[in-house]
């Protein structure tokens, strides 16, 4: 049987947002595409968040601020300047999240979006990385999402980061689904802990979605 567990979606506000762009060596072949993806997602969300604060930060084992402004003020000139940041080094997601906490606190940002293949090659991993993500709530971040890029990636690791760590669950969105799908899902709340009950059934599995 095929069911629809949630009959209708609930809107989610797109407020001050930090986009963390993975520029580690594993993203070398797809980095230009990632730049275009971030640009188009920002433009897609500008219709509902034109004046909301926006920061774009590149990371490998170091961090660099690529853009500080608003959704409505990101232009082609700013995006072109990102080319100076080459895809080099290791991927230290934990350090990036630590930097995200500092920037979110300073700019009063409430959402973080990780654009990455999720392949951690430096810094903390596992439970220590999850703990780093949880600290974002201490500075007012309520939701962490991931846009999964590349052909080789750690979707399971990304799922652990975005679900159950902050007050609102985020989503892991496959970049291959396209900008429209990413923009749509950024404007929707996620759902969790849905109890499954089938009247008359001898047993039900799974009991919770």
JSON list of C-alpha atoms in Angstrom, two decimals:
[
{"chain": "A", "resi": 1, "resn": "UNK", "atom": "CA", "xyz": [0.00, 0.00, 0.00]},
{"chain": "A", "resi": 2, "resn": "UNK", "atom": "CA", "xyz": [1.20, 3.50, -0.76]},
{"chain": "A", "resi": 3, "resn": "UNK", "atom": "CA", "xyz": [0.32, 6.24, 1.72]},
{"chain": "A", "resi": 4, "resn": "UNK", "atom": "CA", "xyz": [0.90, 9.95, 2.06]},
{"chain": "A", "resi": 5, "resn": "UNK", "atom": "CA", "xyz": [2.02, 10.45, 5.68]},
{"chain": "A", "resi": 6, "resn": "UNK", "atom": "CA", "xyz": [1.68, 14.24, 5.59]},
{"chain": "A", "resi": 7, "resn": "UNK", "atom": "CA", "xyz": [-1.32, 15.56, 3.69]},
{"chain": "A", "resi": 8, "resn": "UNK", "atom": "CA", "xyz": [-0.18, 19.18, 3.52]},
{"chain": "A", "resi": 9, "resn": "UNK", "atom": "CA", "xyz": [3.06, 21.08, 3.96]},
{"chain": "A", "resi": 10, "resn": "UNK", "atom": "CA", "xyz": [3.62, 23.85, 6.49]},
{"chain": "A", "resi": 11, "resn": "UNK", "atom": "CA", "xyz": [5.55, 26.97, 5.47]},
{"chain": "A", "resi": 12, "resn": "UNK", "atom": "CA", "xyz": [8.93, 27.74, 7.00]},
{"chain": "A", "resi": 13, "resn": "UNK", "atom": "CA", "xyz": [10.27, 31.28, 7.27]},
{"chain": "A", "resi": 14, "resn": "UNK", "atom": "CA", "xyz": [13.52, 31.99, 5.46]},
{"chain": "A", "resi": 15, "resn": "UNK", "atom": "CA", "xyz": [15.33, 34.46, 7.69]},
{"chain": "A", "resi": 16, "resn": "UNK", "atom": "CA", "xyz": [19.00, 35.29, 8.19]},
{"chain": "A", "resi": 17, "resn": "UNK", "atom": "CA", "xyz": [20.96, 32.47, 6.58]},
{"chain": "A", "resi": 18, "resn": "UNK", "atom": "CA", "xyz": [24.55, 31.26, 6.37]},
{"chain": "A", "resi": 19, "resn": "UNK", "atom": "CA", "xyz": [25.53, 29.16, 3.34]},
{"chain": "A", "resi": 20, "resn": "UNK", "atom": "CA", "xyz": [28.60, 27.03, 4.02]},
{"chain": "A", "resi": 21, "resn": "UNK", "atom": "CA", "xyz": [30.20, 26.13, 0.67]},
{"chain": "A", "resi": 22, "resn": "UNK", "atom": "CA", "xyz": [32.57, 23.15, 0.61]},
{"chain": "A", "resi": 23, "resn": "UNK", "atom": "CA", "xyz": [35.69, 24.09, -1.40]},
{"chain": "A", "resi": 24, "resn": "UNK", "atom": "CA", "xyz": [37.84, 21.13, -0.38]},
{"chain": "A", "resi": 25, "resn": "UNK", "atom": "CA", "xyz": [39.79, 19.19, -3.00]},
{"chain": "A", "resi": 26, "resn": "UNK", "atom": "CA", "xyz": [36.99, 16.66, -3.54]},
{"chain": "A", "resi": 27, "resn": "UNK", "atom": "CA", "xyz": [34.82, 19.45, -4.98]},
{"chain": "A", "resi": 28, "resn": "UNK", "atom": "CA", "xyz": [37.36, 20.54, -7.62]},
{"chain": "A", "resi": 29, "resn": "UNK", "atom": "CA", "xyz": [35.50, 19.15, -10.64]},
{"chain": "A", "resi": 30, "resn": "UNK", "atom": "CA", "xyz": [32.12, 20.49, -9.57]},
{"chain": "A", "resi": 31, "resn": "UNK", "atom": "CA", "xyz": [33.05, 23.79, -7.94]},
{"chain": "A", "resi": 32, "resn": "UNK", "atom": "CA", "xyz": [31.90, 26.05, -10.79]},
{"chain": "A", "resi": 33, "resn": "UNK", "atom": "CA", "xyz": [28.57, 24.24, -10.76]},
{"chain": "A", "resi": 34, "resn": "UNK", "atom": "CA", "xyz": [28.34, 24.69, -6.99]},
{"chain": "A", "resi": 35, "resn": "UNK", "atom": "CA", "xyz": [28.89, 28.45, -7.42]},
{"chain": "A", "resi": 36, "resn": "UNK", "atom": "CA", "xyz": [26.04, 28.61, -9.92]},
{"chain": "A", "resi": 37, "resn": "UNK", "atom": "CA", "xyz": [23.83, 26.49, -7.68]},
{"chain": "A", "resi": 38, "resn": "UNK", "atom": "CA", "xyz": [24.34, 28.75, -4.66]},
{"chain": "A", "resi": 39, "resn": "UNK", "atom": "CA", "xyz": [23.72, 31.84, -6.81]},
{"chain": "A", "resi": 40, "resn": "UNK", "atom": "CA", "xyz": [20.49, 30.46, -8.24]},
{"chain": "A", "resi": 41, "resn": "UNK", "atom": "CA", "xyz": [19.20, 29.20, -4.87]},
{"chain": "A", "resi": 42, "resn": "UNK", "atom": "CA", "xyz": [19.83, 32.62, -3.33]},
{"chain": "A", "resi": 43, "resn": "UNK", "atom": "CA", "xyz": [18.01, 34.31, -6.19]},
{"chain": "A", "resi": 44, "resn": "UNK", "atom": "CA", "xyz": [15.15, 31.87, -5.89]},
{"chain": "A", "resi": 45, "resn": "UNK", "atom": "CA", "xyz": [14.75, 32.65, -2.20]},
{"chain": "A", "resi": 46, "resn": "UNK", "atom": "CA", "xyz": [15.16, 36.40, -2.64]},
{"chain": "A", "resi": 47, "resn": "UNK", "atom": "CA", "xyz": [11.49, 36.62, -3.54]},
{"chain": "A", "resi": 48, "resn": "UNK", "atom": "CA", "xyz": [10.53, 35.74, 0.03]},
{"chain": "A", "resi": 49, "resn": "UNK", "atom": "CA", "xyz": [13.65, 36.92, 1.87]},
{"chain": "A", "resi": 50, "resn": "UNK", "atom": "CA", "xyz": [14.99, 39.88, -0.14]},
{"chain": "A", "resi": 51, "resn": "UNK", "atom": "CA", "xyz": [16.11, 41.90, 2.88]},
{"chain": "A", "resi": 52, "resn": "UNK", "atom": "CA", "xyz": [17.11, 38.99, 5.13]},
{"chain": "A", "resi": 53, "resn": "UNK", "atom": "CA", "xyz": [20.82, 38.82, 6.06]},
{"chain": "A", "resi": 54, "resn": "UNK", "atom": "CA", "xyz": [22.89, 36.38, 4.01]},
{"chain": "A", "resi": 55, "resn": "UNK", "atom": "CA", "xyz": [26.46, 35.21, 4.43]},
{"chain": "A", "resi": 56, "resn": "UNK", "atom": "CA", "xyz": [28.33, 32.81, 2.15]},
{"chain": "A", "resi": 57, "resn": "UNK", "atom": "CA", "xyz": [31.44, 31.18, 3.62]},
{"chain": "A", "resi": 58, "resn": "UNK", "atom": "CA", "xyz": [33.80, 28.81, 1.83]},
{"chain": "A", "resi": 59, "resn": "UNK", "atom": "CA", "xyz": [35.57, 26.14, 3.83]},
{"chain": "A", "resi": 60, "resn": "UNK", "atom": "CA", "xyz": [38.15, 23.36, 3.56]},
{"chain": "A", "resi": 61, "resn": "UNK", "atom": "CA", "xyz": [40.44, 23.19, 6.58]},
{"chain": "A", "resi": 62, "resn": "UNK", "atom": "CA", "xyz": [40.28, 27.00, 6.60]},
{"chain": "A", "resi": 63, "resn": "UNK", "atom": "CA", "xyz": [37.41, 29.44, 6.17]},
{"chain": "A", "resi": 64, "resn": "UNK", "atom": "CA", "xyz": [36.88, 32.48, 3.96]},
{"chain": "A", "resi": 65, "resn": "UNK", "atom": "CA", "xyz": [33.90, 34.85, 3.84]},
{"chain": "A", "resi": 66, "resn": "UNK", "atom": "CA", "xyz": [32.79, 35.11, 0.21]},
{"chain": "A", "resi": 67, "resn": "UNK", "atom": "CA", "xyz": [29.78, 37.35, 0.75]},
{"chain": "A", "resi": 68, "resn": "UNK", "atom": "CA", "xyz": [28.11, 39.38, 3.50]},
{"chain": "A", "resi": 69, "resn": "UNK", "atom": "CA", "xyz": [24.89, 41.17, 2.61]},
{"chain": "A", "resi": 70, "resn": "UNK", "atom": "CA", "xyz": [21.28, 40.28, 1.97]},
{"chain": "A", "resi": 71, "resn": "UNK", "atom": "CA", "xyz": [19.52, 37.80, -0.30]},
{"chain": "A", "resi": 72, "resn": "UNK", "atom": "CA", "xyz": [18.54, 40.62, -2.62]},
{"chain": "A", "resi": 73, "resn": "UNK", "atom": "CA", "xyz": [22.03, 42.14, -2.90]},
{"chain": "A", "resi": 74, "resn": "UNK", "atom": "CA", "xyz": [23.98, 39.15, -4.26]},
{"chain": "A", "resi": 75, "resn": "UNK", "atom": "CA", "xyz": [25.03, 40.05, -7.82]},
{"chain": "A", "resi": 76, "resn": "UNK", "atom": "CA", "xyz": [27.07, 38.44, -10.60]},
{"chain": "A", "resi": 77, "resn": "UNK", "atom": "CA", "xyz": [30.16, 40.46, -9.71]},
{"chain": "A", "resi": 78, "resn": "UNK", "atom": "CA", "xyz": [30.20, 39.00, -6.21]},
{"chain": "A", "resi": 79, "resn": "UNK", "atom": "CA", "xyz": [29.74, 35.47, -7.53]},
{"chain": "A", "resi": 80, "resn": "UNK", "atom": "CA", "xyz": [32.55, 35.95, -10.08]},
{"chain": "A", "resi": 81, "resn": "UNK", "atom": "CA", "xyz": [34.94, 36.86, -7.26]},
{"chain": "A", "resi": 82, "resn": "UNK", "atom": "CA", "xyz": [34.41, 33.42, -5.72]},
{"chain": "A", "resi": 83, "resn": "UNK", "atom": "CA", "xyz": [36.62, 31.88, -8.42]},
{"chain": "A", "resi": 84, "resn": "UNK", "atom": "CA", "xyz": [39.68, 33.09, -6.54]},
{"chain": "A", "resi": 85, "resn": "UNK", "atom": "CA", "xyz": [38.91, 30.49, -3.88]},
{"chain": "A", "resi": 86, "resn": "UNK", "atom": "CA", "xyz": [40.30, 27.29, -5.36]},
{"chain": "A", "resi": 87, "resn": "UNK", "atom": "CA", "xyz": [39.15, 23.77, -4.41]},
{"chain": "A", "resi": 88, "resn": "UNK", "atom": "CA", "xyz": [42.11, 22.71, -2.29]},
{"chain": "A", "resi": 89, "resn": "UNK", "atom": "CA", "xyz": [42.77, 21.09, 1.07]},
{"chain": "A", "resi": 90, "resn": "UNK", "atom": "CA", "xyz": [40.78, 18.85, 3.36]},
{"chain": "A", "resi": 91, "resn": "UNK", "atom": "CA", "xyz": [37.14, 19.06, 4.44]},
{"chain": "A", "resi": 92, "resn": "UNK", "atom": "CA", "xyz": [36.84, 20.09, 8.10]},
{"chain": "A", "resi": 93, "resn": "UNK", "atom": "CA", "xyz": [33.08, 20.33, 8.60]},
{"chain": "A", "resi": 94, "resn": "UNK", "atom": "CA", "xyz": [33.44, 20.60, 12.38]},
{"chain": "A", "resi": 95, "resn": "UNK", "atom": "CA", "xyz": [35.61, 23.72, 12.15]},
{"chain": "A", "resi": 96, "resn": "UNK", "atom": "CA", "xyz": [33.17, 25.17, 9.60]},
{"chain": "A", "resi": 97, "resn": "UNK", "atom": "CA", "xyz": [30.27, 24.65, 12.01]},
{"chain": "A", "resi": 98, "resn": "UNK", "atom": "CA", "xyz": [32.29, 26.25, 14.80]},
{"chain": "A", "resi": 99, "resn": "UNK", "atom": "CA", "xyz": [32.90, 29.28, 12.60]},
{"chain": "A", "resi": 100, "resn": "UNK", "atom": "CA", "xyz": [29.22, 29.25, 11.65]},
{"chain": "A", "resi": 101, "resn": "UNK", "atom": "CA", "xyz": [28.29, 29.63, 15.31]},
{"chain": "A", "resi": 102, "resn": "UNK", "atom": "CA", "xyz": [30.47, 32.72, 15.66]},
{"chain": "A", "resi": 103, "resn": "UNK", "atom": "CA", "xyz": [29.12, 34.32, 12.49]},
{"chain": "A", "resi": 104, "resn": "UNK", "atom": "CA", "xyz": [25.50, 33.43, 13.28]},
{"chain": "A", "resi": 105, "resn": "UNK", "atom": "CA", "xyz": [25.89, 35.05, 16.69]},
{"chain": "A", "resi": 106, "resn": "UNK", "atom": "CA", "xyz": [27.40, 38.22, 15.22]},
{"chain": "A", "resi": 107, "resn": "UNK", "atom": "CA", "xyz": [24.86, 38.60, 12.38]},
{"chain": "A", "resi": 108, "resn": "UNK", "atom": "CA", "xyz": [21.79, 37.16, 14.16]},
{"chain": "A", "resi": 109, "resn": "UNK", "atom": "CA", "xyz": [21.38, 34.36, 11.63]},
{"chain": "A", "resi": 110, "resn": "UNK", "atom": "CA", "xyz": [18.81, 31.65, 12.31]},
{"chain": "A", "resi": 111, "resn": "UNK", "atom": "CA", "xyz": [19.50, 29.13, 9.54]},
{"chain": "A", "resi": 112, "resn": "UNK", "atom": "CA", "xyz": [22.59, 27.36, 8.18]},
{"chain": "A", "resi": 113, "resn": "UNK", "atom": "CA", "xyz": [22.77, 25.51, 4.86]},
{"chain": "A", "resi": 114, "resn": "UNK", "atom": "CA", "xyz": [25.71, 23.20, 4.19]},
{"chain": "A", "resi": 115, "resn": "UNK", "atom": "CA", "xyz": [26.57, 22.76, 0.50]},
{"chain": "A", "resi": 116, "resn": "UNK", "atom": "CA", "xyz": [28.84, 19.74, 0.49]},
{"chain": "A", "resi": 117, "resn": "UNK", "atom": "CA", "xyz": [29.41, 16.10, -0.37]},
{"chain": "A", "resi": 118, "resn": "UNK", "atom": "CA", "xyz": [29.65, 15.46, 3.38]},
{"chain": "A", "resi": 119, "resn": "UNK", "atom": "CA", "xyz": [32.99, 13.65, 3.07]},
{"chain": "A", "resi": 120, "resn": "UNK", "atom": "CA", "xyz": [34.85, 14.67, 6.25]},
{"chain": "A", "resi": 121, "resn": "UNK", "atom": "CA", "xyz": [38.62, 14.36, 5.82]},
{"chain": "A", "resi": 122, "resn": "UNK", "atom": "CA", "xyz": [39.88, 16.52, 8.69]},
{"chain": "A", "resi": 123, "resn": "UNK", "atom": "CA", "xyz": [38.87, 17.52, 12.21]},
{"chain": "A", "resi": 124, "resn": "UNK", "atom": "CA", "xyz": [36.19, 15.95, 14.36]},
{"chain": "A", "resi": 125, "resn": "UNK", "atom": "CA", "xyz": [33.87, 13.17, 13.15]},
{"chain": "A", "resi": 126, "resn": "UNK", "atom": "CA", "xyz": [30.98, 11.05, 14.43]},
{"chain": "A", "resi": 127, "resn": "UNK", "atom": "CA", "xyz": [29.42, 12.05, 17.74]},
{"chain": "A", "resi": 128, "resn": "UNK", "atom": "CA", "xyz": [31.90, 14.92, 18.19]},
{"chain": "A", "resi": 129, "resn": "UNK", "atom": "CA", "xyz": [30.71, 16.41, 14.90]},
{"chain": "A", "resi": 130, "resn": "UNK", "atom": "CA", "xyz": [27.07, 16.05, 15.94]},
{"chain": "A", "resi": 131, "resn": "UNK", "atom": "CA", "xyz": [27.89, 17.84, 19.20]},
{"chain": "A", "resi": 132, "resn": "UNK", "atom": "CA", "xyz": [29.40, 20.69, 17.19]},
{"chain": "A", "resi": 133, "resn": "UNK", "atom": "CA", "xyz": [26.19, 20.99, 15.18]},
{"chain": "A", "resi": 134, "resn": "UNK", "atom": "CA", "xyz": [24.08, 21.03, 18.36]},
{"chain": "A", "resi": 135, "resn": "UNK", "atom": "CA", "xyz": [26.00, 24.05, 19.66]},
{"chain": "A", "resi": 136, "resn": "UNK", "atom": "CA", "xyz": [24.49, 26.15, 16.88]},
{"chain": "A", "resi": 137, "resn": "UNK", "atom": "CA", "xyz": [21.26, 26.36, 18.87]},
{"chain": "A", "resi": 138, "resn": "UNK", "atom": "CA", "xyz": [23.11, 28.23, 21.62]},
{"chain": "A", "resi": 139, "resn": "UNK", "atom": "CA", "xyz": [23.51, 31.21, 19.27]},
{"chain": "A", "resi": 140, "resn": "UNK", "atom": "CA", "xyz": [19.94, 31.16, 17.93]},
{"chain": "A", "resi": 141, "resn": "UNK", "atom": "CA", "xyz": [20.24, 28.88, 14.89]},
{"chain": "A", "resi": 142, "resn": "UNK", "atom": "CA", "xyz": [17.02, 26.86, 14.64]},
{"chain": "A", "resi": 143, "resn": "UNK", "atom": "CA", "xyz": [17.61, 24.79, 11.50]},
{"chain": "A", "resi": 144, "resn": "UNK", "atom": "CA", "xyz": [20.49, 23.21, 9.60]},
{"chain": "A", "resi": 145, "resn": "UNK", "atom": "CA", "xyz": [19.96, 21.91, 6.05]},
{"chain": "A", "resi": 146, "resn": "UNK", "atom": "CA", "xyz": [22.30, 20.18, 3.62]},
{"chain": "A", "resi": 147, "resn": "UNK", "atom": "CA", "xyz": [22.44, 20.41, -0.17]},
{"chain": "A", "resi": 148, "resn": "UNK", "atom": "CA", "xyz": [24.22, 17.21, -1.18]},
{"chain": "A", "resi": 149, "resn": "UNK", "atom": "CA", "xyz": [26.62, 17.71, -4.10]},
{"chain": "A", "resi": 150, "resn": "UNK", "atom": "CA", "xyz": [28.91, 15.40, -6.06]},
{"chain": "A", "resi": 151, "resn": "UNK", "atom": "CA", "xyz": [28.72, 11.79, -7.15]},
{"chain": "A", "resi": 152, "resn": "UNK", "atom": "CA", "xyz": [30.55, 10.38, -4.12]},
{"chain": "A", "resi": 153, "resn": "UNK", "atom": "CA", "xyz": [29.11, 11.66, -0.86]},
{"chain": "A", "resi": 154, "resn": "UNK", "atom": "CA", "xyz": [28.07, 10.76, 2.66]},
{"chain": "A", "resi": 155, "resn": "UNK", "atom": "CA", "xyz": [24.29, 11.18, 2.68]},
{"chain": "A", "resi": 156, "resn": "UNK", "atom": "CA", "xyz": [23.99, 9.28, 5.97]},
{"chain": "A", "resi": 157, "resn": "UNK", "atom": "CA", "xyz": [26.46, 11.59, 7.67]},
{"chain": "A", "resi": 158, "resn": "UNK", "atom": "CA", "xyz": [24.63, 14.63, 6.35]},
{"chain": "A", "resi": 159, "resn": "UNK", "atom": "CA", "xyz": [21.33, 13.20, 7.63]},
{"chain": "A", "resi": 160, "resn": "UNK", "atom": "CA", "xyz": [22.77, 12.80, 11.12]},
{"chain": "A", "resi": 161, "resn": "UNK", "atom": "CA", "xyz": [23.84, 16.44, 11.09]},
{"chain": "A", "resi": 162, "resn": "UNK", "atom": "CA", "xyz": [20.50, 17.95, 10.09]},
{"chain": "A", "resi": 163, "resn": "UNK", "atom": "CA", "xyz": [18.05, 15.75, 11.99]},
{"chain": "A", "resi": 164, "resn": "UNK", "atom": "CA", "xyz": [17.59, 15.83, 15.75]},
{"chain": "A", "resi": 165, "resn": "UNK", "atom": "CA", "xyz": [20.37, 18.36, 16.39]},
{"chain": "A", "resi": 166, "resn": "UNK", "atom": "CA", "xyz": [18.48, 21.68, 16.40]},
{"chain": "A", "resi": 167, "resn": "UNK", "atom": "CA", "xyz": [14.98, 22.84, 17.41]},
{"chain": "A", "resi": 168, "resn": "UNK", "atom": "CA", "xyz": [13.73, 22.18, 13.84]},
{"chain": "A", "resi": 169, "resn": "UNK", "atom": "CA", "xyz": [14.86, 19.29, 11.67]},
{"chain": "A", "resi": 170, "resn": "UNK", "atom": "CA", "xyz": [16.43, 20.20, 8.37]},
{"chain": "A", "resi": 171, "resn": "UNK", "atom": "CA", "xyz": [16.46, 18.34, 5.07]},
{"chain": "A", "resi": 172, "resn": "UNK", "atom": "CA", "xyz": [19.13, 16.68, 2.97]},
{"chain": "A", "resi": 173, "resn": "UNK", "atom": "CA", "xyz": [18.37, 17.74, -0.60]},
{"chain": "A", "resi": 174, "resn": "UNK", "atom": "CA", "xyz": [20.06, 16.15, -3.59]},
{"chain": "A", "resi": 175, "resn": "UNK", "atom": "CA", "xyz": [21.50, 18.96, -5.72]},
{"chain": "A", "resi": 176, "resn": "UNK", "atom": "CA", "xyz": [20.61, 16.94, -8.82]},
{"chain": "A", "resi": 177, "resn": "UNK", "atom": "CA", "xyz": [16.93, 17.55, -8.07]},
{"chain": "A", "resi": 178, "resn": "UNK", "atom": "CA", "xyz": [17.44, 21.10, -9.32]},
{"chain": "A", "resi": 179, "resn": "UNK", "atom": "CA", "xyz": [17.22, 24.64, -7.99]},
{"chain": "A", "resi": 180, "resn": "UNK", "atom": "CA", "xyz": [13.41, 24.72, -8.00]},
{"chain": "A", "resi": 181, "resn": "UNK", "atom": "CA", "xyz": [13.17, 21.72, -5.68]},
{"chain": "A", "resi": 182, "resn": "UNK", "atom": "CA", "xyz": [15.83, 23.12, -3.33]},
{"chain": "A", "resi": 183, "resn": "UNK", "atom": "CA", "xyz": [14.10, 26.50, -3.14]},
{"chain": "A", "resi": 184, "resn": "UNK", "atom": "CA", "xyz": [10.71, 24.85, -2.56]},
{"chain": "A", "resi": 185, "resn": "UNK", "atom": "CA", "xyz": [11.94, 22.67, 0.29]},
{"chain": "A", "resi": 186, "resn": "UNK", "atom": "CA", "xyz": [13.80, 25.50, 1.98]},
{"chain": "A", "resi": 187, "resn": "UNK", "atom": "CA", "xyz": [10.43, 27.18, 2.39]},
{"chain": "A", "resi": 188, "resn": "UNK", "atom": "CA", "xyz": [8.77, 24.16, 4.02]},
{"chain": "A", "resi": 189, "resn": "UNK", "atom": "CA", "xyz": [8.93, 22.68, 7.48]},
{"chain": "A", "resi": 190, "resn": "UNK", "atom": "CA", "xyz": [9.95, 19.08, 7.91]},
{"chain": "A", "resi": 191, "resn": "UNK", "atom": "CA", "xyz": [8.02, 16.51, 9.97]},
{"chain": "A", "resi": 192, "resn": "UNK", "atom": "CA", "xyz": [9.28, 13.81, 12.31]},
{"chain": "A", "resi": 193, "resn": "UNK", "atom": "CA", "xyz": [7.99, 11.33, 14.85]},
{"chain": "A", "resi": 194, "resn": "UNK", "atom": "CA", "xyz": [4.92, 10.41, 12.78]},
{"chain": "A", "resi": 195, "resn": "UNK", "atom": "CA", "xyz": [3.14, 7.44, 14.37]},
{"chain": "A", "resi": 196, "resn": "UNK", "atom": "CA", "xyz": [1.90, 4.76, 11.98]},
{"chain": "A", "resi": 197, "resn": "UNK", "atom": "CA", "xyz": [-1.39, 3.02, 12.85]},
{"chain": "A", "resi": 198, "resn": "UNK", "atom": "CA", "xyz": [-3.25, 0.66, 10.51]},
{"chain": "A", "resi": 199, "resn": "UNK", "atom": "CA", "xyz": [-6.67, -0.27, 11.98]},
{"chain": "A", "resi": 200, "resn": "UNK", "atom": "CA", "xyz": [-7.26, -4.02, 11.96]},
{"chain": "A", "resi": 201, "resn": "UNK", "atom": "CA", "xyz": [-3.63, -4.95, 11.28]},
{"chain": "A", "resi": 202, "resn": "UNK", "atom": "CA", "xyz": [-2.07, -7.76, 13.35]},
{"chain": "A", "resi": 203, "resn": "UNK", "atom": "CA", "xyz": [1.22, -5.85, 13.40]},
{"chain": "A", "resi": 204, "resn": "UNK", "atom": "CA", "xyz": [2.70, -2.69, 11.92]},
{"chain": "A", "resi": 205, "resn": "UNK", "atom": "CA", "xyz": [6.28, -1.94, 10.96]},
{"chain": "A", "resi": 206, "resn": "UNK", "atom": "CA", "xyz": [7.69, 0.62, 11.13]},
{"chain": "A", "resi": 207, "resn": "UNK", "atom": "CA", "xyz": [5.72, 2.24, 13.95]},
{"chain": "A", "resi": 208, "resn": "UNK", "atom": "CA", "xyz": [7.31, 5.67, 13.59]},
{"chain": "A", "resi": 209, "resn": "UNK", "atom": "CA", "xyz": [8.46, 7.68, 10.58]}
]
